Each structure stands twice: as C-alpha cells, then as structure tokens.
Short mmCIF file of C-alpha atoms and ligand atoms in Angstrom, two decimals:
data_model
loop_
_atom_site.label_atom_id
_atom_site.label_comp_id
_atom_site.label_asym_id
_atom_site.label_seq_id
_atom_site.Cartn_x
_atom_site.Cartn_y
_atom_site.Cartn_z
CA UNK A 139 183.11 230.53 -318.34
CA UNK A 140 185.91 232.05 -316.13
CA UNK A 141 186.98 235.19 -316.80
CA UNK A 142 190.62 236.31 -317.11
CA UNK A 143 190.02 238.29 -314.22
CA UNK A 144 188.48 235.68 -312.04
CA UNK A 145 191.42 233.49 -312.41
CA UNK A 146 193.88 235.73 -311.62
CA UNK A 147 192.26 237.33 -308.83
CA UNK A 148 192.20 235.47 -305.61
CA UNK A 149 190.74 232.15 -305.15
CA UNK A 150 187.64 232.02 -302.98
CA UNK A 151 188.21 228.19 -302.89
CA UNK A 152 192.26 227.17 -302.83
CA UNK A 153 194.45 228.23 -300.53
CA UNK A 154 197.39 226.11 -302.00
CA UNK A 155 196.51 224.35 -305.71
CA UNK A 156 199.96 223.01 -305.59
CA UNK A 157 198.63 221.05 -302.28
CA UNK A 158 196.52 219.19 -304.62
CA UNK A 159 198.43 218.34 -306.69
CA UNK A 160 199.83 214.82 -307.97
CA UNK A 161 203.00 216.15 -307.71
CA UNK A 162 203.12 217.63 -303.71
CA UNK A 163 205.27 215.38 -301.51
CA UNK A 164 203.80 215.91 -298.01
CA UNK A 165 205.73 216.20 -295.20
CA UNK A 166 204.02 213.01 -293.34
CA UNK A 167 203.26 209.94 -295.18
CA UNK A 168 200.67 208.77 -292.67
CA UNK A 169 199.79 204.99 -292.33
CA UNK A 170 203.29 204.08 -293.86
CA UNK A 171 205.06 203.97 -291.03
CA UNK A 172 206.36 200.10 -291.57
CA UNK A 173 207.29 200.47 -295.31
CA UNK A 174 209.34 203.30 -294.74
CA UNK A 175 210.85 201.47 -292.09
CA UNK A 176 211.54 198.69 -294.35
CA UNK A 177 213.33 200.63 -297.34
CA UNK A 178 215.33 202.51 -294.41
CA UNK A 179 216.31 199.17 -292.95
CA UNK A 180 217.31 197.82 -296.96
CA UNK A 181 219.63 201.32 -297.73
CA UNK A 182 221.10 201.49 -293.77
CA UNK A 183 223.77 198.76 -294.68
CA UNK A 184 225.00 201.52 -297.78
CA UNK A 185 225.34 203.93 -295.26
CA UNK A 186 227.66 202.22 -293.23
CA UNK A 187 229.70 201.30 -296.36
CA UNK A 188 228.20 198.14 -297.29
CA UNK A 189 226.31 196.95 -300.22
CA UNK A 190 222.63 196.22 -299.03
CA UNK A 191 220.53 193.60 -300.38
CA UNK A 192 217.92 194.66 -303.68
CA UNK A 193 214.70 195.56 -302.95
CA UNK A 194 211.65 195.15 -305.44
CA UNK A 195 208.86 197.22 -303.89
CA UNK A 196 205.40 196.13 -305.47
CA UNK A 197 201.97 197.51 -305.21
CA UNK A 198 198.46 198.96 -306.92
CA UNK A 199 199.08 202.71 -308.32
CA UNK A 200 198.20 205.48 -306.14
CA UNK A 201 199.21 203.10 -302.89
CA UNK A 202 202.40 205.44 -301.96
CA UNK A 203 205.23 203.32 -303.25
CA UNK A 204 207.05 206.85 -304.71
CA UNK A 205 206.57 208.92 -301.85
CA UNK A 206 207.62 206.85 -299.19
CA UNK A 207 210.87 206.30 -301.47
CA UNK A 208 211.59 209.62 -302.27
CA UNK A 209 210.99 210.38 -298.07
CA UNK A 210 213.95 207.95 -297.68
CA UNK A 211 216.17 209.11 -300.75
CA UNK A 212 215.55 213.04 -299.04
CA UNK A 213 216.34 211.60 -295.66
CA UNK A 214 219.95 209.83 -297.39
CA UNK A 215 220.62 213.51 -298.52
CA UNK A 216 220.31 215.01 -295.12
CA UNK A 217 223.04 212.61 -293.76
CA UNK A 218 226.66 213.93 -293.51
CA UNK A 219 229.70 212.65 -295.31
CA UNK A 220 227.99 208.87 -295.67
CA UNK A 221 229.71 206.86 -298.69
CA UNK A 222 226.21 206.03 -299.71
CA UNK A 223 225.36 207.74 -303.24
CA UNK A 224 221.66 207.33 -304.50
CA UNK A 225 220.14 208.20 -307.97
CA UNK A 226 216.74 208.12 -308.63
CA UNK A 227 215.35 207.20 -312.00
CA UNK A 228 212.15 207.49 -313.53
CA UNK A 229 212.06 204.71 -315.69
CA UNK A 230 208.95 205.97 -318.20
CA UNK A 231 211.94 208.39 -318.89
CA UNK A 232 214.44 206.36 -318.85
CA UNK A 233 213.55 203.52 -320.43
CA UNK A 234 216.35 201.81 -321.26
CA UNK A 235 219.92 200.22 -319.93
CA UNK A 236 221.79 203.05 -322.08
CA UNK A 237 219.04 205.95 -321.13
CA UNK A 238 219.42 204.95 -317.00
CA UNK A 239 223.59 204.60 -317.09
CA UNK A 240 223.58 208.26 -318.98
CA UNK A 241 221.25 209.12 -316.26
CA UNK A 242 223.03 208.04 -313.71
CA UNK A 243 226.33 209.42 -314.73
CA UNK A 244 224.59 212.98 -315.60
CA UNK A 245 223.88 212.85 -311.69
CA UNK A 246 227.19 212.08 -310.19
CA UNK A 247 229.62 212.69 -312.94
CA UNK A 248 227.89 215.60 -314.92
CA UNK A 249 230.91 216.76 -317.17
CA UNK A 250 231.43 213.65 -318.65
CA UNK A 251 228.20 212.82 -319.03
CA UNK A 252 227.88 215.86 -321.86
CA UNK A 253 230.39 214.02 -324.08
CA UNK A 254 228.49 211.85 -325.51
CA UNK A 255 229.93 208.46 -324.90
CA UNK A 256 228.34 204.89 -325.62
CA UNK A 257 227.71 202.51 -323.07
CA UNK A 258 230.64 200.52 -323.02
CA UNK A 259 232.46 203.79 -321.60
CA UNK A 260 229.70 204.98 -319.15
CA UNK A 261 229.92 201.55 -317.67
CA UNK A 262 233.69 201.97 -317.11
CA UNK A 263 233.30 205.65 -315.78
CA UNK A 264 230.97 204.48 -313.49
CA UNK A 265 232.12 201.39 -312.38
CA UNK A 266 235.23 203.71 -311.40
CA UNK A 267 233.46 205.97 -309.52
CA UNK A 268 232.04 203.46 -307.36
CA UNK A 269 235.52 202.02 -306.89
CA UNK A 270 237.08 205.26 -306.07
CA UNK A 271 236.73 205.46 -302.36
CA UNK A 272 234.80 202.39 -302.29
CA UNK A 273 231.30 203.95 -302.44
CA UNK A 274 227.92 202.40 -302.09
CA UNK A 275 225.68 203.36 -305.20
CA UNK A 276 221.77 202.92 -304.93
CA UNK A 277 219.74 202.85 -308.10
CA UNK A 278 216.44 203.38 -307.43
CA UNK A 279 214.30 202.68 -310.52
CA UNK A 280 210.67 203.23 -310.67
CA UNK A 281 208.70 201.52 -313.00
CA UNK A 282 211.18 199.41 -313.66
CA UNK A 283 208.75 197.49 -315.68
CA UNK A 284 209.36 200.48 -318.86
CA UNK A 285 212.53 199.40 -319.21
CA UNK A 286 212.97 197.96 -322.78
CA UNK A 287 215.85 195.92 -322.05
CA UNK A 288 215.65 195.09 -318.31
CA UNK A 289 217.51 192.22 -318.11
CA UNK A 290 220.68 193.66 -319.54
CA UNK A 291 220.13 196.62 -316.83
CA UNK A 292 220.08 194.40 -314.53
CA UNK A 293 223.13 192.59 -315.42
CA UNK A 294 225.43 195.73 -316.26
CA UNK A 295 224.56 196.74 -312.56
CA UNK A 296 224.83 193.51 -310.85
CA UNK A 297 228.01 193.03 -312.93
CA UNK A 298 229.62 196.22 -311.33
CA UNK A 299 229.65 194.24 -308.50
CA UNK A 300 231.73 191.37 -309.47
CA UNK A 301 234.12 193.84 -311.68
CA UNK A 302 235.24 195.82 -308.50
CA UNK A 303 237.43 195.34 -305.15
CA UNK A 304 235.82 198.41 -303.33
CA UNK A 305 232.13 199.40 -303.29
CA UNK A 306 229.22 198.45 -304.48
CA UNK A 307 225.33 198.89 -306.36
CA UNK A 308 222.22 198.43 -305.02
CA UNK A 309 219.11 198.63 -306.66
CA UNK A 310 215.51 199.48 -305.67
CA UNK A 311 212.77 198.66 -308.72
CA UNK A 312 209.44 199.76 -307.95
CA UNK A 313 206.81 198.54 -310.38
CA UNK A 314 202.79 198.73 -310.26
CA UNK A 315 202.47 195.77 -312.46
CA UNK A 316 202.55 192.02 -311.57
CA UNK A 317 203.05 190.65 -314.39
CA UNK A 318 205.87 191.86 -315.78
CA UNK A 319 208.16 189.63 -314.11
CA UNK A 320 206.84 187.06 -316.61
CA UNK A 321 209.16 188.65 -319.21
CA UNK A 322 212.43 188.42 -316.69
CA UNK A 323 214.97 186.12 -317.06
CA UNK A 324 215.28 183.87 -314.20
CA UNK A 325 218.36 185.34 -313.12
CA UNK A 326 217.60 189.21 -313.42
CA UNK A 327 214.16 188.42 -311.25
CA UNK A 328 216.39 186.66 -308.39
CA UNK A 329 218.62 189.72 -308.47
CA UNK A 330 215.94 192.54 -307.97
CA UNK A 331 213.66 190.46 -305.62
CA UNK A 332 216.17 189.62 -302.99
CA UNK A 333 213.90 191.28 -300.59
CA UNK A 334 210.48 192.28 -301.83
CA UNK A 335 208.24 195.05 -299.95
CA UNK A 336 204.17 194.77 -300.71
CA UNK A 337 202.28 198.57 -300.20
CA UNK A 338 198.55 197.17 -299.58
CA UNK A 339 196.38 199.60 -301.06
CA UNK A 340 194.67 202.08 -298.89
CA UNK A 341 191.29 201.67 -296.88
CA UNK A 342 188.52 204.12 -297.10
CA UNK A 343 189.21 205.21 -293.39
CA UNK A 344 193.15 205.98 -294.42
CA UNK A 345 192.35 208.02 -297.38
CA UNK A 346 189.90 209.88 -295.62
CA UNK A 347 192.61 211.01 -293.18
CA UNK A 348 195.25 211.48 -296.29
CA UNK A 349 192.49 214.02 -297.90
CA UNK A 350 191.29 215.44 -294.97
CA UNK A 351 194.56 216.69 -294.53
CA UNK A 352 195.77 217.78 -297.97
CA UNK A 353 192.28 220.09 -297.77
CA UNK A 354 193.29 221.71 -294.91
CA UNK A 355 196.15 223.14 -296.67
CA UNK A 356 195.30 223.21 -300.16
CA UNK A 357 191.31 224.85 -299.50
CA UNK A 358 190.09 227.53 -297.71
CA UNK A 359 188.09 227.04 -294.58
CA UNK A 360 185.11 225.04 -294.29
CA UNK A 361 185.13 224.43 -298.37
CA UNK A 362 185.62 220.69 -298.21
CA UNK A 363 183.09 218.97 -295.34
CA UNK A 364 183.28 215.79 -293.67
CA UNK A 365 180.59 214.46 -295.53
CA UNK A 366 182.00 214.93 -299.11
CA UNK A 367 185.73 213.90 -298.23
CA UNK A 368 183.91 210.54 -296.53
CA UNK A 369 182.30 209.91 -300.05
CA UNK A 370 185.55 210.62 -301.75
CA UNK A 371 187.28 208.32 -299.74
CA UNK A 372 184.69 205.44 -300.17
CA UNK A 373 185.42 205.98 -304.55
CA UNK A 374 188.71 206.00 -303.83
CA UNK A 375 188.60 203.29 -301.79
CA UNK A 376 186.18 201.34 -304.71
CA UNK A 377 189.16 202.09 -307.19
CA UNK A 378 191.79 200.27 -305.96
CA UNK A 379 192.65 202.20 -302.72
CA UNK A 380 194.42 204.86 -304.70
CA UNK A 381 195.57 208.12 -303.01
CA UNK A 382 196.15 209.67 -306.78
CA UNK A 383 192.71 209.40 -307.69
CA UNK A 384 191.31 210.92 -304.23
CA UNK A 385 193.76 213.89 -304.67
CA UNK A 386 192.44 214.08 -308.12
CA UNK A 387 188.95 213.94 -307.39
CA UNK A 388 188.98 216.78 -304.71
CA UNK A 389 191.24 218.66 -306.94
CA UNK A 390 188.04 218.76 -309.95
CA UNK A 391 185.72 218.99 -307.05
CA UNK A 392 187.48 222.38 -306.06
CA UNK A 393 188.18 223.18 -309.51
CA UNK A 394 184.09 223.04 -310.56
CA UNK A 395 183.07 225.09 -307.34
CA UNK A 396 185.42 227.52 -308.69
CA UNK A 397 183.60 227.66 -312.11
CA UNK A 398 179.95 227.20 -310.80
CA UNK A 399 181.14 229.96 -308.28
CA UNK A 400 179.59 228.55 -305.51
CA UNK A 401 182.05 229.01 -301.80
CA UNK A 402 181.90 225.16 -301.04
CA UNK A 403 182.32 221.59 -302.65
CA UNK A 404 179.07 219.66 -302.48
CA UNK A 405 177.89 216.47 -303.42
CA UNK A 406 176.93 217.00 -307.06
CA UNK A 407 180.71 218.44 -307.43
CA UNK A 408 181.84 215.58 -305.87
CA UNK A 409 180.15 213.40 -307.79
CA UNK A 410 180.62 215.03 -311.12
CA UNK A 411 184.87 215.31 -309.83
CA UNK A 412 184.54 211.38 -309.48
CA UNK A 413 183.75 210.79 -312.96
CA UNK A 414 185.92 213.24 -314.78
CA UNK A 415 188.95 211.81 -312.40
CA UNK A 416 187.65 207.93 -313.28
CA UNK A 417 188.04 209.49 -317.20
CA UNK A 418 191.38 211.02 -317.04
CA UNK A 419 192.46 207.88 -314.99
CA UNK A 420 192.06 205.76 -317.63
CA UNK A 421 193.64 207.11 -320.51
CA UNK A 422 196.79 207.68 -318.14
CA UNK A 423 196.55 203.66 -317.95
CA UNK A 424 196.35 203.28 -321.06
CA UNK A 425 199.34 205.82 -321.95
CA UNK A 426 201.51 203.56 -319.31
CA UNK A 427 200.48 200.02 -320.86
CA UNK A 428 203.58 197.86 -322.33
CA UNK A 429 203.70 198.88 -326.17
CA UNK A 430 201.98 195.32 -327.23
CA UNK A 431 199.29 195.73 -325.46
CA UNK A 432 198.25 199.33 -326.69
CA UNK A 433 198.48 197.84 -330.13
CA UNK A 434 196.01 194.81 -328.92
CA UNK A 435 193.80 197.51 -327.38
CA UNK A 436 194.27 199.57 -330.16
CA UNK A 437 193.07 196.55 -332.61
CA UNK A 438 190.15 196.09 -330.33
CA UNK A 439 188.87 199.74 -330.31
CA UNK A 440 189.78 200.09 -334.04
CA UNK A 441 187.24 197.18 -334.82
CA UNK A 442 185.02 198.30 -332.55
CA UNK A 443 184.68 201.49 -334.18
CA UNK A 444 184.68 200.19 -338.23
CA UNK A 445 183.01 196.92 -337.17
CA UNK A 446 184.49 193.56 -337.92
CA UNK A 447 184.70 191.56 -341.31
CA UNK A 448 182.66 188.91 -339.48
CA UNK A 449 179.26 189.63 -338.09
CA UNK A 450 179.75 190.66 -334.58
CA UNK A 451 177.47 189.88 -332.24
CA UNK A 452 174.64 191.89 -330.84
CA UNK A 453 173.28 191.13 -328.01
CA UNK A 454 170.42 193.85 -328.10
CA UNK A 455 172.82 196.31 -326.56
CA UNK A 456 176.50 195.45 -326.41
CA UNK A 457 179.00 194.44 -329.48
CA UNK A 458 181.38 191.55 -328.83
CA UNK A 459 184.86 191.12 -331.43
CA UNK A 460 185.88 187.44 -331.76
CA UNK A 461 189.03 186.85 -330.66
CA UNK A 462 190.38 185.69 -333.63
CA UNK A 463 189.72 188.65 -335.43
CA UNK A 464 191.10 190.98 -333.06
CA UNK A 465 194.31 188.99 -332.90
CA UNK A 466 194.45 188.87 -337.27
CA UNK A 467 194.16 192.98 -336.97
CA UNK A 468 196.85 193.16 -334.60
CA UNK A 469 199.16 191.41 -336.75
CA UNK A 470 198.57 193.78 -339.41
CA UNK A 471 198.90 196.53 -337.54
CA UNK A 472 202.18 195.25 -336.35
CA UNK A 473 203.14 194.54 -339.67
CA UNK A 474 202.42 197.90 -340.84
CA UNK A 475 204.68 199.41 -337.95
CA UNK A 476 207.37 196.91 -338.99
CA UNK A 477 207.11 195.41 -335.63
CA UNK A 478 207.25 191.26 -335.12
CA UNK A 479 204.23 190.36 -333.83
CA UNK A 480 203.90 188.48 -330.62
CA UNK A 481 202.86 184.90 -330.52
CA UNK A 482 199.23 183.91 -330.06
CA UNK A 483 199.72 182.52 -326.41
CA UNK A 484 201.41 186.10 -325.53
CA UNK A 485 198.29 187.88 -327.51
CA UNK A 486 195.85 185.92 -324.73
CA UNK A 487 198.39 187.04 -321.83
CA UNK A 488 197.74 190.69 -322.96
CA UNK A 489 194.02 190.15 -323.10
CA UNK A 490 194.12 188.85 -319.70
CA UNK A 491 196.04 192.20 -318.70
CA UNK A 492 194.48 194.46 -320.80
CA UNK A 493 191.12 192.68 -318.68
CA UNK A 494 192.32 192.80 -315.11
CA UNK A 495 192.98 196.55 -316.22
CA UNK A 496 189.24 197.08 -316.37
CA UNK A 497 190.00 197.89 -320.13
CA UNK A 498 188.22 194.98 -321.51
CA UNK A 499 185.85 192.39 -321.26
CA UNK A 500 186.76 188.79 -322.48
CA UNK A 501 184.92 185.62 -322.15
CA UNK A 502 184.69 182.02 -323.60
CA UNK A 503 181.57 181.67 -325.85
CA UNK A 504 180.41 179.04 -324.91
CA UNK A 505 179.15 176.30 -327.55
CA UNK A 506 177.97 176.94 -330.93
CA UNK A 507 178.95 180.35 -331.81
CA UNK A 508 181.73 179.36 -334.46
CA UNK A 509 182.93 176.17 -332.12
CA UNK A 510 184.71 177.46 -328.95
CA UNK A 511 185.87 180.96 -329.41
CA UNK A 512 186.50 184.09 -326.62
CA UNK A 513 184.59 187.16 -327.68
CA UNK A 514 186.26 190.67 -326.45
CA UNK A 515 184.56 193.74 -326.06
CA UNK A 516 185.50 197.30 -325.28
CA UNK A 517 184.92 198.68 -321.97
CA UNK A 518 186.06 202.27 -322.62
CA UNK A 519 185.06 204.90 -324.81
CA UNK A 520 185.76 204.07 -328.19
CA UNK A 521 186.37 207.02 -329.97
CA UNK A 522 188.63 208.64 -327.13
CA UNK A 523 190.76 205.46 -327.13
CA UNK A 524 191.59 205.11 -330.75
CA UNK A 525 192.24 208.80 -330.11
CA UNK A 526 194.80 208.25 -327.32
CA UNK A 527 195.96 204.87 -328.63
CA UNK A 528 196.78 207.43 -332.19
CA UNK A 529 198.19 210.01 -330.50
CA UNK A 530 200.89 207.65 -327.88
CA UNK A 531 201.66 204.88 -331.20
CA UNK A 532 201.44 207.05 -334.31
CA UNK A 533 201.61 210.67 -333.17
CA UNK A 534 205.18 211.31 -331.73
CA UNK A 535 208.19 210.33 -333.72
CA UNK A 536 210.08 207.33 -332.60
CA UNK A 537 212.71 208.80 -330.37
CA UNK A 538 215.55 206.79 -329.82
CA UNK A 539 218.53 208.04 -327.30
CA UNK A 540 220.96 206.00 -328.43
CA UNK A 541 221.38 202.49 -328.65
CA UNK A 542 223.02 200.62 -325.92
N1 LIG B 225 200.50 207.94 -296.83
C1 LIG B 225 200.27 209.03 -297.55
N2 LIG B 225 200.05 210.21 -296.94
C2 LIG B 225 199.82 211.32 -297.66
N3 LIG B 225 199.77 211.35 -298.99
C3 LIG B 225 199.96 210.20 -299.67
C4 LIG B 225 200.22 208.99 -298.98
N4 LIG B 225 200.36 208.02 -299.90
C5 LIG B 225 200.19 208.58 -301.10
N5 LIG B 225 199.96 209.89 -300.98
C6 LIG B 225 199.72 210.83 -302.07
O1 LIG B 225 199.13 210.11 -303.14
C7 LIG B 225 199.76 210.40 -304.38
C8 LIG B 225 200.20 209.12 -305.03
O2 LIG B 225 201.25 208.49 -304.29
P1 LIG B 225 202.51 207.85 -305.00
O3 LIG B 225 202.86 208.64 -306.21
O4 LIG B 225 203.55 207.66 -303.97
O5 LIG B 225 201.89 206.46 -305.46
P2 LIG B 225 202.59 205.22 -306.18
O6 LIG B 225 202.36 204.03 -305.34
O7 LIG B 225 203.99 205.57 -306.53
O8 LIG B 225 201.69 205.07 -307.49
P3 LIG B 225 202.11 204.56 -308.98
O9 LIG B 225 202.21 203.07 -308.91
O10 LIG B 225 200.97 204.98 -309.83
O11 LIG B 225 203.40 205.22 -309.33
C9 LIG B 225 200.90 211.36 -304.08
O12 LIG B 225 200.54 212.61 -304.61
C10 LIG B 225 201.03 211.43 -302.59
O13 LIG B 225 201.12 212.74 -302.22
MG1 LIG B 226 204.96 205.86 -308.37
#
C-alpha cells in the first residue's frame, strides 16, 4: 500500500506519467510517414480553396489512425489566412447528425450555437458560413461508426454541397470497425469512401521503437531495459499490433514497480502489466460495441451466469449456450428496454462480430445435439461483464441531446 506521502513525493520511476499516457500526442509519429502523407495530400486541395475528395481512413485500434489525423488537423492550424476550416469530432460524443452539426457550429460559430436551435436552423447557419467567403469546411469524424443516424449525416453534409455557389465540405470518417459499412446505404458509403486510407497494424520491431521512445521521456534512467520493452512489443504485437495497449502495458509495468518499490521494471512486472492491460482492454471493447450487440453479449453472459432453461452442455470443463436460447433472451431483454429487436439473420451477424472480437466462441454442433444448432460460449469473465454490460445499458439514464 502507497502511502500519501510516497505518492506525492517524487517518483523514483516516472519522469513524465503524462508521457504514458493514452492521451500524449508525440511530436513524431514514426513509421507513418506515407499515411500522413496521404491525409495531407486529401485536405491540400481545401487549402487552396477547393473542396477535396472524402476520405474514409480504416484500421485495427491502437494502429495510429487519430494521431496521425490530429498531426495534420495541428499542421492546418499553423497555416496562415488559408480558407480551409476543419472541425474535429469525436463521434462516441457526438453521436448523432444533430449532436455533430451543434458541434460543429459551437466551433466556428460559438454565439449562436448557445441558442438552442434545431437542426433545420444549424444547417442553414452553417451552410451560410461556408458560403460566406466561399470557405472549405473539413469534418473530420472519428468513429464515425457511433453515429446513430449516419446516413442522414452524411447526406445533410454532402447536401451542403449541392445547396451552395461558393465553398464547400469535406469529410474524413475514421472507423476501427469493418463491418459497419454493412448498415450504410449505398449512397452514404460511396460518399465517405471516395478515397479510402488502410493503417496496417504495427510490427513488433515498430512498437518496440514507439515504446522505446515514450520511456525515455516518460521513466527515469535505465528503469525500462531492452529486454522488457522487446517482450512488450512482441504482446503488443500478438494483440493486434496496437500501440494503445503497449503504452498501457509499460504504463502498469511502471505503475507496479512503483508499488513493489523496486527502482526498475522487470519481467514479472511486465508480465503481470500484460494481463491487467489485456483486462482493462476488453471491457473498453466492450463499452465501444454497437448497442445490439452489448445486449447479445449481455444475453450470453446473463445465461451464462443463471444457466439456461435447457441443459447446457458440459464438456467436463467448459459450458456452451445454444444459440437459440441466447437469441429468445435477447428478445426479452429487448422487449423489456422497449427496444425492437433485430432480426435473426442480424442476431448471427452480431455473433460473428461479437466472435472476431475475441468476445465469444461460436460453432456449429455438429449432428445430433438437438439437429443442427451453433452453441456460444463466453470467453470473458462472466461476472465482470454482466457488470460492465449493467453499468453501460442500465446504469446511466438515457441521455438524449435533442432530436434531429
Ligand atoms: N507512429 C506512432 N508513433 C508514436 N506513437 C504512436 C504511433 N502510433 C500510435 N501511437 C500512440 O499509440 C496510441 C494510440 O494511437 P491512436 O489513438 O492514434 O490509435 P487509433 O488508430 O486512433 O486507435 P482507435 O481505433 O482505437 O481509435 C496513442 O497514444 C499514440 O500516442
Ligand atoms: Mg482513434
């Protein structure tokens, strides 16, 4: 236990906490070179006065999509008198067509955005504006794939567009998830992916070199060796090429040194920092999954936990739901939130998600167990899950900002 004391006095391990963490936009983006160069090359037209093409920018979480953005959007800033105008939006916040055009105006037009107006009226304002002195507006919008009502986003700001003489929009989504664009309408998804942009995820080599250089700064001297950021790496590397999750890892790592007050990080804290960042990464997932799948993950936990109506299946050591059952549960559920519940062939798209996620297991059963069924099973901690699942459905009032 740490006293008082010991955390305020100084740290024989940080230098810099904030260096660590997820937050900390480093100078250098290293081994990002090309996608920068790509975004710069689909906002240069704006700066010249033109409306550049869209760009959808698509790749795993943790693979640098945000900062390499926000490196462009500070570089925009730095730039003189340019007719270019650029708002970035943070979709989980603003998560729908009316939340992203109040966002937008609270950015460039701040004093009317306190009045209160509907979206009819921030459309005109803004269209407007753009007209004015025929500026170029870029929206970028990261995780696009929270917004409720996408495709009418995407149509208000394509629409500006075709509604003015002068000017133009732009738009930049950013989205970790394939799939979504399943959902679009055909015409909203051949508006946003006019040009698309790919961030591979990192090697082991390239997020050796990312932490090697984020615990220069953020630890004191000779805290963090070769050996353990290698072996950090490599997990990282094993989870999807994330830079997050290395940052997070060495962050706990420095964090249980700290506690265990010993003056470096070695393997068994970088080991035991793998596994508490592999547990908070998960229930961030889950907290960013669409709302339909939480409540099929929720239905699958909540089973797990009481145990089904039918006899689930034991294998000796692990429990399997039947499909079926999971899908009748998340009916109710649905039915209890006063929510229409999705169709059965969406309900096996989620499971497929919810499985590429790492979430779940699901599988065919092969003949003779009640014909030809899938059986799901839990691959996270139960209780923890129903838990989170509680907390994000059930726990915070529904907060609506006003309808569109
Ligand atoms: N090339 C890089 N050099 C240095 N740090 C990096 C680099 N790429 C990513 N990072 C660090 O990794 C973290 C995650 O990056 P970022 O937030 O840009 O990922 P992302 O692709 O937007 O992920 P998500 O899809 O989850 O939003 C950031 O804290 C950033 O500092
Ligand atoms: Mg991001």
């Amino acid at each position: 236990m740490q006293t008082l004391n010991d955390l305020l006095g100084e740290s024989k391990i940080f230098l810099s906490r904030e260096a660590l963490s997820p937050h900390y936009t480093p100078k250098k983006l290293v081994f990002r070179e090309k996608e920068i160069n790509s975004i710069e090359r689909a906002v240069a037209p704006s700066l010249k006065g033109d409306r550049g093409r869209n760009l959808f920018i698509y790749g795993k979480t943790g693979t640098g999509k945000t900062s390499c953005v926000n490196y462009v959007i500070e570089e925009i800033k730095q730039i003189p008198n340019t007719k270019a105008k650029i708002s970035y939006i943070n979709c989980r916040i603003y998560n729908s067509r009316f939340k992203v055009l109040a966002k937008v105006t609270s950015d460039h037009l701040p004093t009317y955005a306190k009045r209160g107006y509907g979206a009819v009226d921030l459309y005109e304002r803004l269209r407007n504006w753009v007209e004015e002195d025929s500026k170029i507006f870029v929206a970028v919008l990261d995780e696009i794939d929270m917004v409720k009502d996408l495709d009418d986003l995407i149509y208000t700001l394509t629409r500006i567009n075709s509604d003015i003489k002068a000017g133009g929009v732009s738009m930049i989504g950013i989205s970790n998830r394939v799939s979504f664009k399943e959902d679009l309408d055909p015409r909203s998804l051949s508006a946003l992916y006019e040009t698309e942009l790919v961030f591979p995820p990192y090697y082991a080599t390239e997020l050796y070199a990312i932490i090697k250089e984020r615990a220069e700064i953020g630890f004191r001297k000779g805290v963090a060796s070769d050996e353990v950021l290698h072996y950090i790496a490599a997990q990282a590397a094993k989870e999807g090429g994330d830079a997050r999750f290395s940052l997070k890892v060495l962050a706990r790592a420095g964090e249980l040194s700290e506690e265990r007050k010993i003056p470096t990080i070695t393997m068994t804290e970088a080991q035991d920092g793998v596994r508490m960042a592999e547990n908070e990464s998960v229930y961030e997932l889950i907290g960013t999954l669409p709302e339909h799948q939480k409540l099929v993950l929720y239905s699958v936990a909540l089973l797990t936990r009481s145990g089904g109506t039918y006899k689930k299946l034991t294998d000796g050591v692990d429990t399997y739901l039947f499909s079926g059952e999971v899908y009748n549960r998340y009916r109710s559920i649905c039915d209890n939130m006063k929510k229409e519940p999705k169709s059965e062939r969406w309900y096996r798209k989620y499971l497929s998600e919810l499985e590429m996620q790492g979430l779940i297991a699901a599988f065919e059963s092969g003949k003779g167990i009640r014909g030809h069924t899938k059986l799901v099973k839990l691959l996270v901690p139960t209780k923890k899950t129903c838990d989170v699942l509680e907390k994000d459905l059930f726990g915070v009032p529904e907060h609506n900002g006003g309808a569109a």
